[in-house]
Coordinates of C-alpha atoms in Angstrom, one line a residue:
M1 CA 110.1 55.9 -64.0
A2 CA 113.5 57.0 -62.7
P3 CA 115.3 59.6 -64.8
G4 CA 118.1 58.1 -66.8
S5 CA 116.7 54.6 -66.5
D6 CA 117.0 52.0 -69.3
D7 CA 113.2 52.1 -69.7
E8 CA 113.3 55.9 -70.2
A9 CA 116.1 55.6 -72.7
A10 CA 114.2 53.0 -74.7
G11 CA 111.2 55.4 -74.9
G12 CA 109.0 53.1 -72.8
W13 CA 109.1 50.2 -75.3
T14 CA 110.4 47.8 -72.7
P15 CA 108.4 45.1 -70.8
F16 CA 108.0 47.4 -67.9
G17 CA 106.7 50.3 -70.0
L18 CA 104.3 48.4 -72.4
A19 CA 101.4 48.1 -70.0
A20 CA 101.9 51.8 -69.0
R21 CA 101.8 52.8 -72.7
V22 CA 98.5 50.9 -73.2
A23 CA 97.0 52.5 -70.0
A24 CA 98.2 55.9 -71.0
A25 CA 96.7 55.6 -74.5
E26 CA 93.3 54.5 -73.0
S27 CA 93.3 57.4 -70.6
R28 CA 94.1 59.9 -73.4
V29 CA 91.3 58.5 -75.6
Q30 CA 88.9 58.7 -72.7
A31 CA 89.9 62.3 -71.9
E32 CA 89.4 63.2 -75.6
L33 CA 86.0 61.7 -75.5
D34 CA 85.2 63.6 -72.2
A35 CA 86.1 66.8 -73.9
A36 CA 84.0 66.0 -77.0
V37 CA 81.0 65.1 -74.8
A38 CA 81.4 68.2 -72.7
D39 CA 81.2 70.6 -75.6
A40 CA 82.4 69.2 -78.9
G41 CA 86.0 69.3 -77.8
L42 CA 86.5 72.8 -76.5
S43 CA 89.4 71.7 -74.3
D44 CA 92.6 72.7 -76.2
G45 CA 94.4 69.5 -75.5
Y46 CA 91.7 67.3 -76.8
R47 CA 89.8 69.5 -79.2
L48 CA 88.0 67.8 -82.1
E49 CA 89.7 69.0 -85.3
E50 CA 87.4 71.0 -87.6
R51 CA 87.2 68.3 -90.2
T52 CA 86.0 65.8 -87.7
R53 CA 83.7 68.3 -86.0
L54 CA 81.9 69.0 -89.3
A55 CA 81.6 65.4 -90.3
L56 CA 80.3 64.5 -86.8
G57 CA 77.6 67.1 -87.0
E58 CA 76.5 66.0 -90.4
S59 CA 76.4 62.3 -89.3
L60 CA 74.4 63.0 -86.2
R61 CA 71.9 65.2 -88.1
S62 CA 71.6 62.5 -90.7
M63 CA 71.0 59.8 -88.2
F64 CA 68.3 61.8 -86.4
A65 CA 66.6 62.7 -89.7
T66 CA 66.6 59.0 -90.9
V67 CA 65.1 57.7 -87.7
E68 CA 62.7 60.5 -87.4
A69 CA 61.4 60.1 -90.9
A70 CA 60.9 56.4 -90.5
I71 CA 59.0 56.7 -87.2
R72 CA 56.9 59.7 -88.4
R73 CA 55.9 57.9 -91.6
H74 CA 54.6 54.8 -89.9
A75 CA 53.1 56.6 -86.9
T76 CA 51.2 59.1 -89.2
R77 CA 49.7 56.2 -91.2
L78 CA 48.6 54.5 -88.0
L79 CA 47.0 57.7 -86.7
A80 CA 45.2 58.2 -90.0
D81 CA 43.8 54.6 -89.8
R82 CA 42.5 55.3 -86.4
A83 CA 40.9 58.6 -87.4
A84 CA 43.4 60.6 -85.2
P85 CA 45.0 63.9 -86.4
G86 CA 48.4 62.5 -87.3
G87 CA 49.7 65.6 -89.0
T88 CA 49.2 67.8 -86.0
A89 CA 49.7 65.2 -83.2
L90 CA 53.4 64.9 -83.8
R91 CA 56.1 67.6 -83.4
S92 CA 57.9 69.0 -86.4
S93 CA 61.3 67.7 -87.3
E94 CA 62.9 70.9 -86.1
E95 CA 61.1 70.8 -82.7
A96 CA 62.0 67.1 -82.2
T97 CA 65.7 67.7 -83.0
A98 CA 65.8 70.6 -80.6
R99 CA 64.2 68.5 -77.9
L100 CA 66.7 65.8 -78.4
I101 CA 69.6 68.2 -78.1
R102 CA 68.1 69.8 -75.0
A103 CA 67.6 66.4 -73.5
G104 CA 71.3 65.7 -73.8
L105 CA 71.3 63.0 -76.5
L106 CA 74.4 64.6 -78.0
R107 CA 76.1 64.0 -74.6
E108 CA 75.3 60.3 -74.6
R109 CA 78.8 59.0 -74.2
A110 CA 78.4 55.6 -75.8
L111 CA 76.6 57.0 -78.9
L112 CA 79.1 59.8 -79.3
A113 CA 82.0 57.5 -78.9
D114 CA 80.7 55.2 -81.6
V115 CA 79.8 57.9 -84.1
I116 CA 83.1 59.8 -83.6
A117 CA 85.1 56.6 -84.2
R118 CA 83.2 55.8 -87.4
V119 CA 83.5 59.3 -88.7
R120 CA 87.2 59.3 -88.1
E121 CA 87.5 55.8 -89.7
D122 CA 85.7 57.1 -92.8
L123 CA 87.8 60.3 -93.0
I124 CA 91.1 58.3 -92.7
A125 CA 90.0 55.6 -95.2
E126 CA 89.1 58.3 -97.8
T127 CA 92.6 59.7 -97.7
L128 CA 94.7 56.6 -97.4
P129 CA 97.3 56.5 -100.2
V130 CA 96.4 53.8 -102.7
A131 CA 99.1 51.1 -103.1
V132 CA 100.7 51.0 -106.5
T133 CA 100.1 47.6 -108.1
G134 CA 100.2 46.1 -111.6
P135 CA 97.7 47.8 -114.0
D136 CA 95.7 44.6 -114.4
E137 CA 95.8 43.4 -110.7
P138 CA 92.4 43.4 -109.0
S139 CA 92.0 44.7 -105.5
L140 CA 92.1 42.5 -102.4
L141 CA 88.3 42.2 -102.0
V142 CA 87.7 41.6 -105.7
R143 CA 90.2 38.7 -105.6
L144 CA 88.6 37.3 -102.4
A145 CA 85.2 37.5 -104.1
A146 CA 86.5 35.2 -106.8
A147 CA 88.1 32.8 -104.3
P148 CA 87.4 29.1 -104.9
D149 CA 86.3 28.8 -101.2
A150 CA 82.6 29.6 -101.5
L151 CA 82.4 30.8 -97.8
V152 CA 85.2 33.4 -98.5
A153 CA 83.7 34.4 -101.8
R154 CA 80.2 35.0 -100.4
A155 CA 81.6 37.0 -97.4
A156 CA 83.7 39.1 -99.7
L157 CA 80.8 39.9 -102.0
A158 CA 78.7 40.8 -98.9
L159 CA 81.4 43.2 -97.7
L160 CA 81.8 44.8 -101.2
A161 CA 78.0 45.4 -101.2
A162 CA 78.1 46.8 -97.6
D163 CA 81.0 49.1 -98.4
S164 CA 79.2 50.3 -101.6
R165 CA 76.1 51.1 -99.6
R166 CA 78.1 53.1 -97.0
R167 CA 79.9 55.1 -99.8
D168 CA 76.6 55.9 -101.4
A169 CA 75.2 57.1 -98.1
R170 CA 78.3 59.2 -97.4
D171 CA 78.0 60.8 -100.9
R172 CA 74.5 61.8 -100.0
G173 CA 75.7 63.3 -96.7
E174 CA 74.2 60.5 -94.7
M175 CA 75.4 58.1 -92.0
Q176 CA 73.9 54.6 -92.1
V177 CA 71.9 54.1 -88.9
D178 CA 72.2 50.4 -89.6
D179 CA 75.9 50.6 -88.7
L180 CA 75.0 51.3 -85.0
S181 CA 74.9 48.4 -82.6
G182 CA 71.6 47.0 -81.7
E183 CA 71.8 48.6 -78.2
L184 CA 72.7 52.1 -79.5
H185 CA 70.1 51.9 -82.3
R186 CA 67.4 50.9 -79.8
R187 CA 68.3 53.8 -77.5
L188 CA 68.3 56.3 -80.4
V189 CA 65.0 55.2 -81.8
W190 CA 63.1 55.3 -78.5
H191 CA 64.5 58.8 -77.8
V192 CA 63.5 60.1 -81.2
A193 CA 60.0 58.7 -80.7
A194 CA 59.8 60.5 -77.3
A195 CA 60.9 63.8 -78.9
L196 CA 58.2 63.5 -81.6
R197 CA 55.5 63.2 -78.9
G198 CA 53.4 66.3 -78.5
D199 CA 52.5 68.1 -75.3
G200 CA 50.4 66.2 -72.8
A201 CA 49.5 62.5 -72.6
D202 CA 47.6 61.1 -75.6
P203 CA 47.3 57.4 -75.5
V204 CA 46.5 57.1 -79.2
V205 CA 49.6 59.0 -80.2
D206 CA 51.8 57.1 -77.7
R207 CA 50.5 53.8 -79.0
A208 CA 51.1 54.8 -82.6
L209 CA 54.7 55.9 -81.8
S210 CA 55.4 52.7 -79.8
E211 CA 54.2 50.6 -82.7
A212 CA 56.3 52.7 -85.2
V213 CA 59.4 52.1 -83.0
V214 CA 58.8 48.3 -82.9
R215 CA 58.6 48.4 -86.7
C216 CA 61.9 50.3 -86.9
L217 CA 63.6 48.0 -84.5
S218 CA 62.5 44.9 -86.3
A219 CA 64.1 46.2 -89.5
H220 CA 67.5 46.6 -87.8
D221 CA 69.6 43.5 -88.4
D222 CA 72.9 43.3 -86.4
H223 CA 74.0 40.4 -88.7
E224 CA 74.0 42.8 -91.7
R225 CA 76.0 45.6 -90.1
G226 CA 79.2 46.6 -91.8
D227 CA 81.2 45.4 -88.8
S228 CA 79.5 42.0 -88.8
T229 CA 80.1 41.6 -92.5
A230 CA 83.8 42.4 -92.2
L231 CA 84.2 40.1 -89.3
R232 CA 82.5 37.2 -91.2
L233 CA 85.0 37.6 -94.0
A234 CA 88.0 37.7 -91.6
A235 CA 86.7 34.6 -89.9
A236 CA 86.1 32.8 -93.3
I237 CA 89.6 33.6 -94.4
D238 CA 91.0 32.4 -91.0
P239 CA 94.5 33.6 -92.0
R240 CA 97.6 31.6 -91.0
P241 CA 100.3 33.5 -89.1
A242 CA 102.4 33.8 -92.3
E243 CA 99.4 35.3 -94.2
I244 CA 98.2 38.0 -91.8
S245 CA 100.9 40.5 -92.5
S246 CA 100.3 40.7 -96.3
L247 CA 96.5 40.8 -95.8
L248 CA 96.8 43.8 -93.4
V249 CA 99.2 45.7 -95.7
E250 CA 96.9 45.0 -98.7
A251 CA 93.8 46.1 -96.8
I252 CA 95.4 49.4 -96.0
G253 CA 96.7 49.7 -99.6
D254 CA 93.2 49.2 -100.9
R255 CA 91.7 51.8 -98.5
R256 CA 89.7 49.0 -96.8
L257 CA 90.3 50.3 -93.3
G258 CA 87.2 48.6 -92.0
F259 CA 88.4 45.3 -93.2
F260 CA 91.9 46.0 -91.7
I261 CA 90.2 46.6 -88.4
A262 CA 88.1 43.4 -88.7
L263 CA 91.2 41.3 -89.5
L264 CA 93.0 42.7 -86.4
A265 CA 89.9 42.1 -84.2
Q266 CA 89.5 38.5 -85.5
T267 CA 93.1 37.4 -85.2
L268 CA 93.7 39.1 -81.8
S269 CA 90.3 38.0 -80.4
L270 CA 89.5 41.6 -79.4
P271 CA 86.2 43.5 -79.7
I272 CA 86.0 45.3 -83.0
E273 CA 85.1 48.6 -81.2
Q274 CA 88.3 48.4 -79.2
V275 CA 90.3 47.7 -82.3
R276 CA 88.7 50.6 -84.2
T277 CA 89.6 52.9 -81.4
L278 CA 93.3 51.9 -81.2
T279 CA 93.5 52.0 -85.0
I280 CA 92.3 55.6 -85.3
D281 CA 94.3 56.8 -82.3
P282 CA 96.9 59.2 -83.7
V283 CA 99.6 58.2 -81.2
G284 CA 99.4 54.6 -82.2
D285 CA 101.1 52.9 -79.3
R286 CA 98.4 50.2 -79.0
L287 CA 98.3 49.7 -82.7
W288 CA 102.0 49.0 -82.9
L289 CA 101.7 46.6 -80.0
A290 CA 98.8 44.8 -81.9
L291 CA 100.8 44.5 -85.0
R292 CA 103.8 43.1 -83.1
A293 CA 101.5 40.7 -81.2
L294 CA 100.7 39.3 -84.7
G295 CA 104.5 39.1 -85.5
L296 CA 104.6 41.8 -88.2
D297 CA 108.1 42.8 -89.1
R298 CA 109.6 46.3 -89.6
T299 CA 108.7 46.6 -93.2
A300 CA 105.0 45.8 -92.7
I301 CA 104.6 48.0 -89.6
A302 CA 106.4 50.9 -91.4
R303 CA 104.1 50.6 -94.5
I304 CA 101.0 50.6 -92.3
G305 CA 102.3 53.4 -90.1
L306 CA 103.3 55.7 -93.0
A307 CA 100.1 55.1 -94.8
L308 CA 98.1 56.1 -91.8
A309 CA 100.3 59.1 -91.2
D310 CA 99.7 60.3 -94.8
A311 CA 95.9 60.0 -94.2
D312 CA 95.7 61.5 -90.7
P313 CA 97.3 64.9 -90.1
R314 CA 97.1 64.3 -86.3
R315 CA 99.9 61.6 -86.5
D316 CA 103.5 62.5 -85.8
V317 CA 105.4 60.7 -88.6
Q318 CA 108.8 61.8 -87.2
A319 CA 108.0 60.3 -83.7
F320 CA 107.0 57.1 -85.4
A321 CA 110.2 56.9 -87.4
Q322 CA 112.2 57.5 -84.2
Q323 CA 110.4 54.7 -82.4
I324 CA 110.1 52.0 -85.0
E325 CA 113.4 50.3 -84.2
M326 CA 112.3 49.9 -80.6
I327 CA 108.8 48.8 -81.6
V328 CA 110.0 45.9 -83.8
R329 CA 112.3 44.6 -81.0
I330 CA 109.3 44.0 -78.7
P331 CA 108.8 40.2 -78.4
V332 CA 105.5 38.9 -79.7
E333 CA 104.6 37.4 -76.3
Q334 CA 105.2 40.7 -74.4
A335 CA 103.1 42.7 -76.9
A336 CA 100.2 40.3 -76.6
A337 CA 100.5 40.4 -72.8
A338 CA 100.4 44.2 -72.8
L339 CA 97.1 44.1 -74.8
A340 CA 95.5 41.4 -72.7
P341 CA 93.3 43.9 -70.7
L342 CA 91.6 45.0 -73.9
A343 CA 90.1 41.5 -74.3
L344 CA 88.3 41.7 -70.9
P345 CA 84.5 42.2 -70.9
A346 CA 83.8 45.9 -71.5
E347 CA 82.0 46.4 -68.2
Y348 CA 84.8 44.9 -66.2
H349 CA 87.5 46.8 -68.1
A350 CA 85.6 50.1 -67.6
A351 CA 85.2 49.3 -63.9
I352 CA 89.0 48.6 -63.6
R353 CA 89.8 52.0 -65.2
T354 CA 87.4 53.8 -62.8
V355 CA 88.7 52.1 -59.7
D356 CA 92.3 52.6 -60.7
R357 CA 91.7 56.3 -61.5
W358 CA 90.1 57.0 -58.1
T359 CA 92.7 54.9 -56.3
I360 CA 95.6 56.8 -57.8
R361 CA 94.0 60.1 -56.7

């Protein structure tokens, strides 16, 4: 960008700069994840803040413990049925966890990216300011649960139940393993089983652990994940363009950040994982583009941006205030075009980033 150019003066919120902002945001998020994977964010520029670091550690330990207990319980029973010494054939929980860490499971990029994103979503949601409404006015999901449309009502009740289960789990210091995608859950379960395996090859133990894993996997239902439940409600509502703004603002005001993310993903036809990442990104460039792509006006974007800034100390509220006038002048079509790469298949999008990075070098 040439110094003194119109694009520079507009802070990059011009047609020429929108794609660059999206690309820069993705690069920054990936660099942050690289630092987290390397050693829990020791790089000063992308260091995990202490609150997130602690919550991440608790979540990972909870996930390991939940999976380990389920596999151990069933495998021990199978070994006892087969007259095998189940209590001594499997490693202790401490040994299994240490083996997982040494094996590099905490450096599994996809798993760490997913858990960090969910941890940050929960931390932000917990501290979002509650919108002030009338004393007798029910919350958004409660109203939707009483909707005359049976499909909407059932989906809202299911999301209320899922959110309640997640809150209960967080209160117990746990992270629901059921929130992981089927692929990540499968990978984690098999790794835990391998870590429980004792020294040497024992076909009886291996068979018991394998059968225990199959049992755990069969209990994992992608359809009942929190993301799936929220997306079903968003699809059931199928909001008209004139309705989406108020729904998004209300979701933020009710601290239903997961539903906010699902509404964005559904209406923009983007993967929910991508939308979660752009929503929790403290810089927010892609989120403002997403909101403009849906036609949100200055008031709605400001309310959402200020609420997120209140909840996330990483956000620069002054920078947001300085840019909002330029953000709301972005035409809807240009905002949608700038976000188009996010809708590509994940493997293709990742390949493009890799090739572009090495080509630029």
